[in-house]
């Protein structure tokens, strides 16, 4: 549990408080060797940490004296270990503000940052002499003070007295200086305050939003052991360190004297068995490529990564064995709060927390820049770092998820920064300009996005280079490249074996002014760049694409460009064509073209739907794989199958250009209602004809006798028929475009309808999802098409079901109610494991995408158990063949009634007349929201224990005595009745025996609770109703006449 320590507390205070309250709690595990994980590990308690801080503080006071004035800058470069945190706390106690400098800065970068921060004091460890020789060359007046190594500070023979400290504790006081990477020039100092650092503590305490856990809570508040492969002079390393100090979450580090690699991490995981880990993508990519690494990461409950994108192939593999979670931040902002991505296919995306203050502002090429706006600054370090700002432009660019508009994938920077796979950033412009100064170079392009190191493409100046071959040209310009290397950070260095010279026939893409257009040029030279990195295994220890693989990818890419109008030279290989407005005809054309080009008859449209990117399709069609054709379908998960069906019915969903101005909405509504002959549909129709704001109702029903049935029902149950003059009944086929209506009729509906209530759906728990496709899923798309084409852009109100979120309890496992949140519409793990619930989920997701892409207002109404009519209302009886009437019928025959209902004990049933009126309240509600989610469950709840005595009393008055037994005993006794035709007719509940068994608490979690606040807010009918009571039960018993 995160300690209750209200900020502002400075870093030393957190340490002292932990040492006082939990002195023997383990703070950290560190390897005894600086180069190996095989020589044992040492644990460090909070008491020992406090001792190390005090020991160093006394040493600094003795050597340098107390900072005068308080707040002088003191620099530090040391081994990449937890000593950074000890130095941070000790320096603050003595009154200094520590500056943590990257050892990877160029000499010019070090000089600039020391000058900016007025740093003339520097701490070093005995193993860092070379770094300080370079610093003293550019800053000769810097005083260097050597400090002991971490394990020496932990010497138990030396127990210093407590050092009280002279550090400032007010929230605005400077507490630490980091610096930017220098990717767009020289590094710039960033002064972090006490309050800014304490944002880590505040973020650890963020609660759930929209039914999702805070990623910050998962990352920071989990006190189990985390293996941290992070640079501690960097903002991410500081955040991980603050997690261990402020939240008292155990941390383990890798050996500081050895370059990180997959075998080192594998050994560490085996040795200390951490619960979670945080790693740069380059490590994860290496590990996912080996069986040992893959299994080692699979032992972790959660794997966090940040600093750069993770290769899709690695992420898709790892997300199947562990929870894979991305995090993001910056030097100025530290961590930017986000929410947990629940579905495996969301691993590379961010879902912003309200605490982030995130606003996505459109940029170029369908990208958006993340802009942070001031909210609660206790969770926003950036507005404590920059207190005068109201918003902050991150310059980070993101691409929106094609079907989940609340998810965002990192896609680079507004500038030309290259992000290597280890998280290091490179600004290529100055290097390119330096290299282009050579007389033989027309253009230079530094590449390496997502790679381990930079590469270089050279476009020769044909006149100057003459007939020089490529190898000679590289040798000729190498001194100029070396000059560019000297002016750049070490991680940006270009090696001679990573230079490629372009062919004469192929030139860089340029603007009319002659500037190189980066992204199209990179795309054009995709194959050359891939070949350039074919020997990257020597640098990273992992195999890369074979020549055949590269050739196949190149061929597939060429076909995509040739066939698909929306797939261009600059389109990346991991772009899903479903997001490029490719329709089903385009997919078919693509499949046929690939069949011809590759001489592969097994490539079908399904192959492409299942592998909708160049990258995925290359993997699927590569020799030795079994992902093409039907094999793909067989190996897909349920979530992938749901996603494939959603994509199938949204792939060509694009806004059509309207002819003429949109008409003003009429003062009264014209409504289409589907499924009017059903129990709910009938009550909805009754409410519609009674509401004065409804002018006309069109009932679309599959049966040809709907009008006759409804007129009979209205007279029988409601004693009315006059209201039906508003209604026109039309026979429809929802599987056909235009619902199978005559063109003139369809166009009449398009010109007048303002509201579409879609209630028609087959309730059959034995059907598979595919059985719902032809009529119901396709029908939902036809409803979308109608709304999009309609003159008044009619809204859609869809009757969904609790079955569409029935697996919520198994996924979330915290007992919470399902929120009325749009985010749940995109979580494909939460429908019940049956076709009915899955079909309702798929339809709702299609509608949500329609809202996003087409601007159609949609309301998804998830219905819980709908019952018979209220005591004072008229209406059709609760269907005698449903589970509760059948249970009562069986109980009457058995003369035994269950005194509980297993997992259905809580009764939130909604009388059918209330449900019908609530649906109309929702459909006619005035709102500006495009997508809304409501729950049709009774907010006024009771329990079965309150109701079953009414049934006993009813039958007692009819001379039938019925006893009460435990639910499991009732199910057992029902199961003792042989299932014969005669018995099934006499005891209908026999046919539902498996369903009743599924309600036993020992074998099921039950259906989740549904939150209803939003539904109550728009529906006075639901809000002002009451719980089901004895009057309702007696009415139903009379109607059933069992």
PDB file of C-alpha atoms in Angstrom, residues 278-407:
ATOM      1  CA  UNK A 278      10.686  -1.768 -17.206  1.00  0.00           C
ATOM      2  CA  UNK A 279      12.922  -1.927 -20.285  1.00  0.00           C
ATOM      3  CA  UNK A 280      13.890  -0.018 -23.419  1.00  0.00           C
ATOM      4  CA  UNK A 281      12.332  -1.495 -26.582  1.00  0.00           C
ATOM      5  CA  UNK A 282      15.703  -2.628 -27.950  1.00  0.00           C
ATOM      6  CA  UNK A 283      16.102  -5.073 -25.041  1.00  0.00           C
ATOM      7  CA  UNK A 284      12.577  -6.438 -25.518  1.00  0.00           C
ATOM      8  CA  UNK A 285      13.156  -6.878 -29.256  1.00  0.00           C
ATOM      9  CA  UNK A 286      16.322  -8.860 -28.577  1.00  0.00           C
ATOM     10  CA  UNK A 287      14.637 -11.021 -25.941  1.00  0.00           C
ATOM     11  CA  UNK A 288      11.529 -11.733 -28.007  1.00  0.00           C
ATOM     12  CA  UNK A 289      13.776 -13.176 -30.706  1.00  0.00           C
ATOM     13  CA  UNK A 290      15.100 -15.971 -28.480  1.00  0.00           C
ATOM     14  CA  UNK A 291      13.183 -18.764 -26.784  1.00  0.00           C
ATOM     15  CA  UNK A 292      14.961 -18.133 -23.464  1.00  0.00           C
ATOM     16  CA  UNK A 293      14.198 -14.408 -23.591  1.00  0.00           C
ATOM     17  CA  UNK A 294      10.591 -14.973 -24.579  1.00  0.00           C
ATOM     18  CA  UNK A 295      10.011 -17.366 -21.679  1.00  0.00           C
ATOM     19  CA  UNK A 296      11.859 -15.106 -19.217  1.00  0.00           C
ATOM     20  CA  UNK A 297       9.591 -12.152 -20.023  1.00  0.00           C
ATOM     21  CA  UNK A 298       6.616 -14.476 -19.782  1.00  0.00           C
ATOM     22  CA  UNK A 299       7.460 -14.947 -16.087  1.00  0.00           C
ATOM     23  CA  UNK A 300       6.748 -11.268 -15.418  1.00  0.00           C
ATOM     24  CA  UNK A 301       3.201 -10.157 -14.634  1.00  0.00           C
ATOM     25  CA  UNK A 302       3.700  -6.849 -16.428  1.00  0.00           C
ATOM     26  CA  UNK A 303       6.372  -5.582 -18.805  1.00  0.00           C
ATOM     27  CA  UNK A 304       6.590  -1.789 -19.105  1.00  0.00           C
ATOM     28  CA  UNK A 305       8.470  -0.045 -21.881  1.00  0.00           C
ATOM     29  CA  UNK A 306       9.008   3.530 -22.951  1.00  0.00           C
ATOM     30  CA  UNK A 307      11.317   5.968 -24.646  1.00  0.00           C
ATOM     31  CA  UNK A 308      10.722   4.651 -28.161  1.00  0.00           C
ATOM     32  CA  UNK A 309       8.253   2.531 -30.130  1.00  0.00           C
ATOM     33  CA  UNK A 310       8.458  -1.250 -29.840  1.00  0.00           C
ATOM     34  CA  UNK A 311       8.640  -3.240 -33.077  1.00  0.00           C
ATOM     35  CA  UNK A 312       5.209  -4.602 -33.965  1.00  0.00           C
ATOM     36  CA  UNK A 313       6.443  -8.173 -34.387  1.00  0.00           C
ATOM     37  CA  UNK A 314       7.993  -8.169 -30.919  1.00  0.00           C
ATOM     38  CA  UNK A 315       4.983  -6.550 -29.292  1.00  0.00           C
ATOM     39  CA  UNK A 316       2.474  -8.903 -30.912  1.00  0.00           C
ATOM     40  CA  UNK A 317       4.504 -11.848 -29.664  1.00  0.00           C
ATOM     41  CA  UNK A 318       5.108 -10.643 -26.121  1.00  0.00           C
ATOM     42  CA  UNK A 319       1.557  -9.483 -25.445  1.00  0.00           C
ATOM     43  CA  UNK A 320       0.471 -13.120 -25.582  1.00  0.00           C
ATOM     44  CA  UNK A 321       2.633 -14.180 -22.620  1.00  0.00           C
ATOM     45  CA  UNK A 322       2.628 -11.091 -20.392  1.00  0.00           C
ATOM     46  CA  UNK A 323       0.822  -7.817 -19.908  1.00  0.00           C
ATOM     47  CA  UNK A 324       2.663  -5.370 -22.151  1.00  0.00           C
ATOM     48  CA  UNK A 325       2.190  -1.725 -21.183  1.00  0.00           C
ATOM     49  CA  UNK A 326       3.713   1.388 -22.714  1.00  0.00           C
ATOM     50  CA  UNK A 327       4.412   4.535 -20.695  1.00  0.00           C
ATOM     51  CA  UNK A 328       5.489   7.974 -21.819  1.00  0.00           C
ATOM     52  CA  UNK A 329       6.959  11.120 -20.373  1.00  0.00           C
ATOM     53  CA  UNK A 330       9.578  13.768 -20.866  1.00  0.00           C
ATOM     54  CA  UNK A 331      12.254  15.599 -18.928  1.00  0.00           C
ATOM     55  CA  UNK A 332       9.891  18.517 -18.316  1.00  0.00           C
ATOM     56  CA  UNK A 333       6.756  16.505 -17.552  1.00  0.00           C
ATOM     57  CA  UNK A 334       8.183  13.311 -16.042  1.00  0.00           C
ATOM     58  CA  UNK A 335       5.317  10.816 -16.488  1.00  0.00           C
ATOM     59  CA  UNK A 336       2.197  11.733 -18.465  1.00  0.00           C
ATOM     60  CA  UNK A 337      -0.784   9.927 -16.865  1.00  0.00           C
ATOM     61  CA  UNK A 338      -2.592   7.332 -18.940  1.00  0.00           C
ATOM     62  CA  UNK A 339      -5.058   4.508 -18.390  1.00  0.00           C
ATOM     63  CA  UNK A 340      -4.540   0.779 -18.544  1.00  0.00           C
ATOM     64  CA  UNK A 341      -4.914  -0.719 -22.006  1.00  0.00           C
ATOM     65  CA  UNK A 342      -7.019  -3.779 -21.284  1.00  0.00           C
ATOM     66  CA  UNK A 343      -7.105  -5.695 -24.571  1.00  0.00           C
ATOM     67  CA  UNK A 344      -3.922  -7.423 -25.812  1.00  0.00           C
ATOM     68  CA  UNK A 345      -4.119  -5.616 -29.151  1.00  0.00           C
ATOM     69  CA  UNK A 346      -3.941  -2.243 -27.376  1.00  0.00           C
ATOM     70  CA  UNK A 347      -0.373  -2.768 -26.135  1.00  0.00           C
ATOM     71  CA  UNK A 348       1.206  -0.045 -28.278  1.00  0.00           C
ATOM     72  CA  UNK A 349      -1.420   2.617 -27.577  1.00  0.00           C
ATOM     73  CA  UNK A 350      -2.058   5.312 -24.983  1.00  0.00           C
ATOM     74  CA  UNK A 351      -5.412   6.088 -23.396  1.00  0.00           C
ATOM     75  CA  UNK A 352      -4.971   9.468 -21.725  1.00  0.00           C
ATOM     76  CA  UNK A 353      -6.084   9.983 -18.156  1.00  0.00           C
ATOM     77  CA  UNK A 354      -8.092  13.098 -17.354  1.00  0.00           C
ATOM     78  CA  UNK A 355      -5.231  13.979 -15.005  1.00  0.00           C
ATOM     79  CA  UNK A 356      -2.906  14.397 -17.998  1.00  0.00           C
ATOM     80  CA  UNK A 357      -4.857  17.349 -19.394  1.00  0.00           C
ATOM     81  CA  UNK A 358      -4.238  15.867 -22.836  1.00  0.00           C
ATOM     82  CA  UNK A 359      -5.570  17.601 -25.934  1.00  0.00           C
ATOM     83  CA  UNK A 360      -4.844  16.060 -29.340  1.00  0.00           C
ATOM     84  CA  UNK A 361      -4.314  18.851 -31.860  1.00  0.00           C
ATOM     85  CA  UNK A 362      -4.346  17.934 -35.568  1.00  0.00           C
ATOM     86  CA  UNK A 363      -0.948  17.934 -37.264  1.00  0.00           C
ATOM     87  CA  UNK A 364       0.056  16.745 -40.708  1.00  0.00           C
ATOM     88  CA  UNK A 365      -0.596  13.374 -42.413  1.00  0.00           C
ATOM     89  CA  UNK A 366      -3.482  12.368 -40.128  1.00  0.00           C
ATOM     90  CA  UNK A 367      -1.244  12.754 -37.085  1.00  0.00           C
ATOM     91  CA  UNK A 368      -2.021  14.659 -33.893  1.00  0.00           C
ATOM     92  CA  UNK A 369       0.264  16.490 -31.510  1.00  0.00           C
ATOM     93  CA  UNK A 370      -0.140  15.833 -27.800  1.00  0.00           C
ATOM     94  CA  UNK A 371      -0.713  19.142 -26.012  1.00  0.00           C
ATOM     95  CA  UNK A 372      -0.997  19.272 -22.225  1.00  0.00           C
ATOM     96  CA  UNK A 373      -3.357  21.799 -20.662  1.00  0.00           C
ATOM     97  CA  UNK A 374      -3.142  22.914 -17.049  1.00  0.00           C
ATOM     98  CA  UNK A 375      -5.468  20.901 -14.771  1.00  0.00           C
ATOM     99  CA  UNK A 376      -4.584  19.661 -11.279  1.00  0.00           C
ATOM    100  CA  UNK A 377      -0.897  20.509 -11.254  1.00  0.00           C
ATOM    101  CA  UNK A 378      -0.189  18.123  -8.398  1.00  0.00           C
ATOM    102  CA  UNK A 379      -0.235  15.397 -11.087  1.00  0.00           C
ATOM    103  CA  UNK A 380       1.320  17.570 -13.812  1.00  0.00           C
ATOM    104  CA  UNK A 381       5.021  18.070 -13.233  1.00  0.00           C
ATOM    105  CA  UNK A 382       5.342  20.168 -16.382  1.00  0.00           C
ATOM    106  CA  UNK A 383       3.283  23.042 -14.933  1.00  0.00           C
ATOM    107  CA  UNK A 384       5.435  23.049 -11.817  1.00  0.00           C
ATOM    108  CA  UNK A 385       8.531  22.989 -14.006  1.00  0.00           C
ATOM    109  CA  UNK A 386       7.015  25.792 -16.112  1.00  0.00           C
ATOM    110  CA  UNK A 387       4.691  27.555 -13.650  1.00  0.00           C
ATOM    111  CA  UNK A 388       3.777  30.418 -15.965  1.00  0.00           C
ATOM    112  CA  UNK A 389       2.411  28.214 -18.753  1.00  0.00           C
ATOM    113  CA  UNK A 390      -1.246  27.297 -19.276  1.00  0.00           C
ATOM    114  CA  UNK A 391      -0.512  24.674 -21.903  1.00  0.00           C
ATOM    115  CA  UNK A 392       2.562  22.857 -23.152  1.00  0.00           C
ATOM    116  CA  UNK A 393       3.220  21.546 -26.650  1.00  0.00           C
ATOM    117  CA  UNK A 394       5.006  18.201 -26.339  1.00  0.00           C
ATOM    118  CA  UNK A 395       5.900  18.029 -30.064  1.00  0.00           C
ATOM    119  CA  UNK A 396       5.109  14.307 -29.816  1.00  0.00           C
ATOM    120  CA  UNK A 397       2.964  13.054 -32.678  1.00  0.00           C
ATOM    121  CA  UNK A 398       0.369  10.293 -32.430  1.00  0.00           C
ATOM    122  CA  UNK A 399      -1.879   8.365 -34.761  1.00  0.00           C
ATOM    123  CA  UNK A 400      -5.455   7.573 -33.716  1.00  0.00           C
ATOM    124  CA  UNK A 401      -6.550   3.952 -33.464  1.00  0.00           C
ATOM    125  CA  UNK A 402      -8.669   3.113 -36.544  1.00  0.00           C
ATOM    126  CA  UNK A 403     -11.610   1.748 -34.500  1.00  0.00           C
ATOM    127  CA  UNK A 404     -10.988   2.910 -30.913  1.00  0.00           C
ATOM    128  CA  UNK A 405     -10.836   6.698 -31.118  1.00  0.00           C
ATOM    129  CA  UNK A 406      -9.726   7.098 -27.489  1.00  0.00           C
ATOM    130  CA  UNK A 407      -6.459   5.220 -28.174  1.00  0.00           C
TER     131      UNK A 407
END
